[in-house]
Amino acid sequence: MIRFEHVDKHYPTGRAALTDFNLSLGVGELAFLTGPSGAGKSTALKLLGLLERPTRGRIIVGGIDLSQVGAREIPAYRRRIGMVFQDHRLLNDRSVWDNVALPLLVAGSLRGELDKRVRAALDTVGLLGHEQKLPLEMSAGEQQRVGIARALVTKPDVVIADEPTGNLDPTLALDVMRLFQSFSQVGVTVLVASHDLHLIERIGARRIALDAGRVAGEPA
Ligand SMILES: Nc1ncnc2c1ncn2[C@@H]1O[C@H](COP(=O)(O)OP(=O)(O)OP(=O)(O)O)[C@@H](O)[C@H]1O
Ligand SMILES: [Mg+2]
């Protein structure tokens, strides 16, 4: 489902963020990217979300060579990729419903379809009934789950998450990781960048260790 082939990424400033990065994830696979700060984890996810372009090499997602996706096709591509961030990036002056509906509104979904999809996404993350709350009326864990519902609402084939549990206490963090695990169990391919080795061990999923932009191995 996801393949990086000999990918290099050099930002205009600074040293190489990724060097000869290779990775292959099957449909419905869950994997974690780990490694020290600056190892290139966020860069790999940004390349998948087309927030950045590689300097060299090829990235294939669901059979699509990302180098062939032009600027105008990026919004449609991104609807197939659910993105979750550490700081969840919710709109604080909008309700939970509005926040989760946003990707569908942007896509021009029909009104009747909207409410059904928003409620289904909230149900998946255990927040049905919270539609009219504002994000700031919710706990950190709930806010993060709203961010996950927003990433799911377009029914993506792939979910990528950058330190999604960075702001959560261990119990909530485990809940969120289990949620990602459940997505992979229904066929969504999930790639998560995380520092939390203890948590990854508890989930028991594949782990790819990065160091200074290179794959340092796949510790068991
Ligand atoms: N926009 C940018 N411009 C220039 N250099 C960047 C940019 N983003 C990242 N880098 C550099 O690329 C390298 C990899 O950064 P990246 O953010 O991918 O690391 P990371 O593994 O996600 O680290 P962290 O654990 O701190 O989030 C670092 O040396 C970083 O300074
Ligand atoms: Mg990062």
Coordinates of C-alpha atoms and ligand atoms in Angstrom, one line a residue:
M1 CA 0.0 0.0 0.0
I2 CA 2.9 2.3 0.8
R3 CA 6.3 2.1 -0.7
F4 CA 9.3 4.4 -0.4
E5 CA 12.1 3.5 -2.8
H6 CA 15.5 5.0 -2.3
V7 CA 14.1 8.3 -1.1
D8 CA 16.3 11.2 -0.2
K9 CA 15.0 14.4 1.3
H10 CA 17.1 17.5 1.6
Y11 CA 15.5 20.7 2.8
P12 CA 16.9 23.9 1.2
T13 CA 18.6 24.5 4.6
G14 CA 20.3 22.0 6.8
R15 CA 21.6 18.5 6.4
A16 CA 19.8 15.6 4.7
A17 CA 16.6 14.7 6.5
L18 CA 16.3 11.3 4.8
T19 CA 18.9 9.3 2.9
D20 CA 18.2 6.2 0.8
F21 CA 15.0 5.6 2.8
N22 CA 13.2 2.4 1.8
L23 CA 10.0 1.1 3.4
S24 CA 7.1 -1.1 2.3
L25 CA 3.8 -1.4 4.1
G26 CA 1.1 -3.8 3.1
V27 CA -2.7 -3.1 3.0
G28 CA -4.0 -3.0 6.6
E29 CA -0.5 -3.0 8.1
L30 CA 0.2 -1.0 11.2
A31 CA 3.8 0.2 11.7
F32 CA 5.6 2.7 13.9
L33 CA 8.5 5.0 13.0
T34 CA 10.8 5.6 15.9
G35 CA 14.1 7.3 16.4
P36 CA 15.7 10.3 18.1
S37 CA 14.7 13.8 17.5
G38 CA 15.7 14.9 14.0
A39 CA 15.9 11.3 12.7
G40 CA 13.4 12.1 9.8
K41 CA 10.1 10.7 11.1
S42 CA 8.0 13.7 10.5
T43 CA 9.7 14.2 7.1
A44 CA 8.7 10.7 6.0
L45 CA 5.1 11.4 7.0
K46 CA 5.1 14.8 5.3
L47 CA 6.3 13.2 2.1
L48 CA 3.3 10.8 2.3
G49 CA 0.9 13.6 2.9
L50 CA 2.5 15.6 0.0
L51 CA 3.3 18.4 2.4
E52 CA 6.9 18.0 1.0
R53 CA 8.4 16.4 -2.1
P54 CA 11.4 14.1 -2.1
T55 CA 14.7 15.2 -3.5
R56 CA 15.3 11.7 -5.0
G57 CA 13.6 8.4 -5.2
R58 CA 10.0 7.2 -5.6
I59 CA 7.0 7.0 -3.3
I60 CA 4.0 4.9 -4.2
V61 CA 0.7 5.0 -2.3
G62 CA -2.1 2.7 -3.3
G63 CA -0.6 2.3 -6.7
I64 CA -0.2 6.0 -7.2
D65 CA 3.3 7.4 -7.9
L66 CA 3.2 10.6 -5.9
S67 CA 5.5 12.3 -8.4
Q68 CA 2.6 12.1 -10.8
V69 CA 0.2 13.9 -8.4
G70 CA 0.2 17.6 -9.5
A71 CA -0.6 20.6 -7.2
R72 CA -4.3 20.7 -8.3
E73 CA -4.7 17.0 -7.5
I74 CA -3.3 17.2 -4.0
P75 CA -6.7 17.9 -2.2
A76 CA -8.3 14.8 -3.8
Y77 CA -5.2 12.8 -2.9
R78 CA -5.3 14.0 0.7
R79 CA -8.8 12.8 1.1
R80 CA -7.5 9.3 0.8
I81 CA -4.9 9.9 3.5
G82 CA -6.1 10.7 7.0
M83 CA -3.6 12.9 8.9
V84 CA -3.4 13.1 12.7
F85 CA -1.0 15.6 14.4
Q86 CA 0.3 15.9 17.9
D87 CA -1.5 19.2 18.6
H88 CA -4.6 17.9 16.7
R89 CA -5.1 21.4 15.1
L90 CA -8.8 21.7 15.8
L91 CA -10.7 24.9 15.3
N92 CA -11.5 26.0 18.8
D93 CA -14.4 28.3 17.9
R94 CA -16.2 25.6 16.0
S95 CA -18.1 22.7 17.4
V96 CA -16.9 19.1 17.3
W97 CA -19.4 18.4 14.5
D98 CA -18.0 21.3 12.4
N99 CA -14.5 20.2 13.0
V100 CA -15.1 16.6 11.9
A101 CA -17.3 17.7 9.0
L102 CA -14.7 20.1 7.6
P103 CA -12.9 17.7 5.2
L104 CA -16.3 16.6 3.8
L105 CA -17.4 20.2 3.3
V106 CA -14.3 21.0 1.5
A107 CA -14.9 18.0 -0.7
G108 CA -18.4 19.2 -1.5
S109 CA -20.3 16.3 0.1
L110 CA -24.0 16.2 0.1
R111 CA -25.7 17.6 3.2
G112 CA -27.6 14.4 3.9
E113 CA -24.5 12.3 3.7
L114 CA -22.6 14.7 6.0
D115 CA -24.3 14.1 9.3
K116 CA -24.2 10.3 8.8
R117 CA -20.5 10.3 8.1
V118 CA -19.7 12.7 10.9
R119 CA -21.6 10.6 13.5
A120 CA -20.1 7.4 12.2
A121 CA -16.6 8.9 12.6
L122 CA -17.4 10.1 16.1
D123 CA -18.8 6.8 17.0
T124 CA -15.6 5.1 15.9
V125 CA -13.6 7.2 18.4
G126 CA -16.2 6.8 21.2
L127 CA -17.5 10.4 21.0
L128 CA -21.0 10.0 19.7
G129 CA -23.2 12.6 21.5
H130 CA -20.4 15.2 21.8
E131 CA -21.2 16.8 18.5
Q132 CA -22.2 20.2 19.9
K133 CA -19.3 20.7 22.3
L134 CA -16.4 23.0 21.6
P135 CA -13.0 21.4 21.6
L136 CA -11.9 23.4 24.7
E137 CA -14.7 21.9 26.7
M138 CA -13.1 18.5 26.2
S139 CA -10.2 16.7 27.8
A140 CA -6.9 16.4 25.9
G141 CA -7.6 12.8 25.1
E142 CA -11.1 13.6 23.8
Q143 CA -9.6 16.5 21.7
Q144 CA -7.1 14.1 20.1
R145 CA -9.9 11.6 19.3
V146 CA -11.9 14.4 17.6
G147 CA -8.7 15.0 15.5
I148 CA -8.7 11.3 14.7
A149 CA -12.4 11.4 13.8
R150 CA -11.7 14.2 11.4
A151 CA -8.9 12.2 9.8
L152 CA -11.3 9.2 9.4
V153 CA -14.4 11.0 8.1
T154 CA -13.3 10.7 4.4
K155 CA -12.8 6.9 4.9
P156 CA -9.2 7.0 3.9
D157 CA -7.1 4.0 2.8
V158 CA -4.1 5.3 4.8
V159 CA -3.8 7.0 8.1
I160 CA -0.6 8.8 9.1
A161 CA -0.1 10.2 12.6
D162 CA 2.8 12.3 13.9
E163 CA 3.3 11.8 17.7
P164 CA -0.4 11.4 18.2
T165 CA 0.0 10.6 21.9
G166 CA 2.7 13.2 22.7
N167 CA 0.4 15.3 24.9
L168 CA -1.5 12.4 26.5
D169 CA -1.0 10.5 29.8
P170 CA -0.1 6.8 29.4
T171 CA -3.6 5.4 29.7
L172 CA -5.1 7.8 27.2
A173 CA -2.1 7.2 24.9
L174 CA -2.7 3.5 25.0
D175 CA -6.4 4.1 24.1
V176 CA -5.4 6.1 21.1
M177 CA -2.8 3.6 19.9
R178 CA -5.4 0.8 20.3
L179 CA -7.7 2.9 18.1
F180 CA -5.1 3.0 15.4
Q181 CA -4.7 -0.7 15.8
S182 CA -8.4 -1.2 15.3
F183 CA -8.2 0.8 12.0
S184 CA -5.6 -1.5 10.7
Q185 CA -7.8 -4.5 11.6
V186 CA -10.4 -3.2 9.2
G187 CA -7.9 -2.8 6.3
V188 CA -6.6 0.8 6.8
T189 CA -2.9 1.1 6.5
V190 CA -1.5 3.0 9.4
L191 CA 1.9 4.6 9.9
V192 CA 2.6 6.3 13.2
A193 CA 5.7 8.3 14.3
S194 CA 6.2 8.0 18.0
H195 CA 8.9 8.2 20.6
D196 CA 7.1 6.0 23.0
L197 CA 8.8 2.6 22.8
H198 CA 7.1 1.3 25.8
L199 CA 3.7 1.9 24.2
I200 CA 4.7 0.4 20.9
E201 CA 5.9 -2.7 22.7
R202 CA 2.5 -3.0 24.3
I203 CA 0.7 -2.7 21.0
G204 CA 3.2 -5.3 19.5
A205 CA 3.3 -3.8 16.0
R206 CA 6.1 -3.5 13.5
R207 CA 8.7 -0.9 14.4
I208 CA 11.0 0.8 11.9
A209 CA 13.9 2.7 13.7
L210 CA 15.3 5.7 11.9
D211 CA 18.6 7.4 12.8
A212 CA 19.9 10.5 11.1
G213 CA 17.7 9.9 8.1
R214 CA 18.5 6.3 7.6
V215 CA 16.7 3.1 8.5
A216 CA 18.7 1.8 11.5
G217 CA 16.8 -1.5 11.5
E218 CA 13.6 -3.2 12.6
P219 CA 14.0 -4.2 16.2
A220 CA 11.8 -7.1 17.2
Ligands
LIG1 N1 11.2 22.6 7.0 C1 12.4 22.3 7.3 N2 13.5 23.0 6.8 C2 14.7 22.7 7.0 N3 15.1 21.6 7.7 C3 14.1 20.8 8.2 C4 12.7 21.1 8.0 N4 12.0 20.1 8.6 C5 12.9 19.3 9.2 N5 14.2 19.7 8.9 C6 15.4 18.9 9.4 O1 15.3 17.6 8.9 C7 15.8 16.7 9.8 C8 14.7 15.7 10.2 O2 13.6 16.4 10.8 P1 12.2 15.7 11.2 O3 11.3 16.7 11.6 O4 11.8 14.8 10.1 O5 12.7 14.8 12.4 P2 11.8 14.0 13.5 O6 12.4 12.6 13.5 O7 10.4 14.1 13.2 O8 12.2 14.7 14.9 P3 11.3 14.9 16.2 O9 11.3 13.6 16.9 O10 12.0 16.0 16.9 O11 9.9 15.3 15.7 C9 16.2 17.5 11.0 O12 17.6 17.7 10.9 C10 15.5 18.8 10.9 O13 16.2 19.9 11.4
MG2 MG 8.8 15.0 14.2

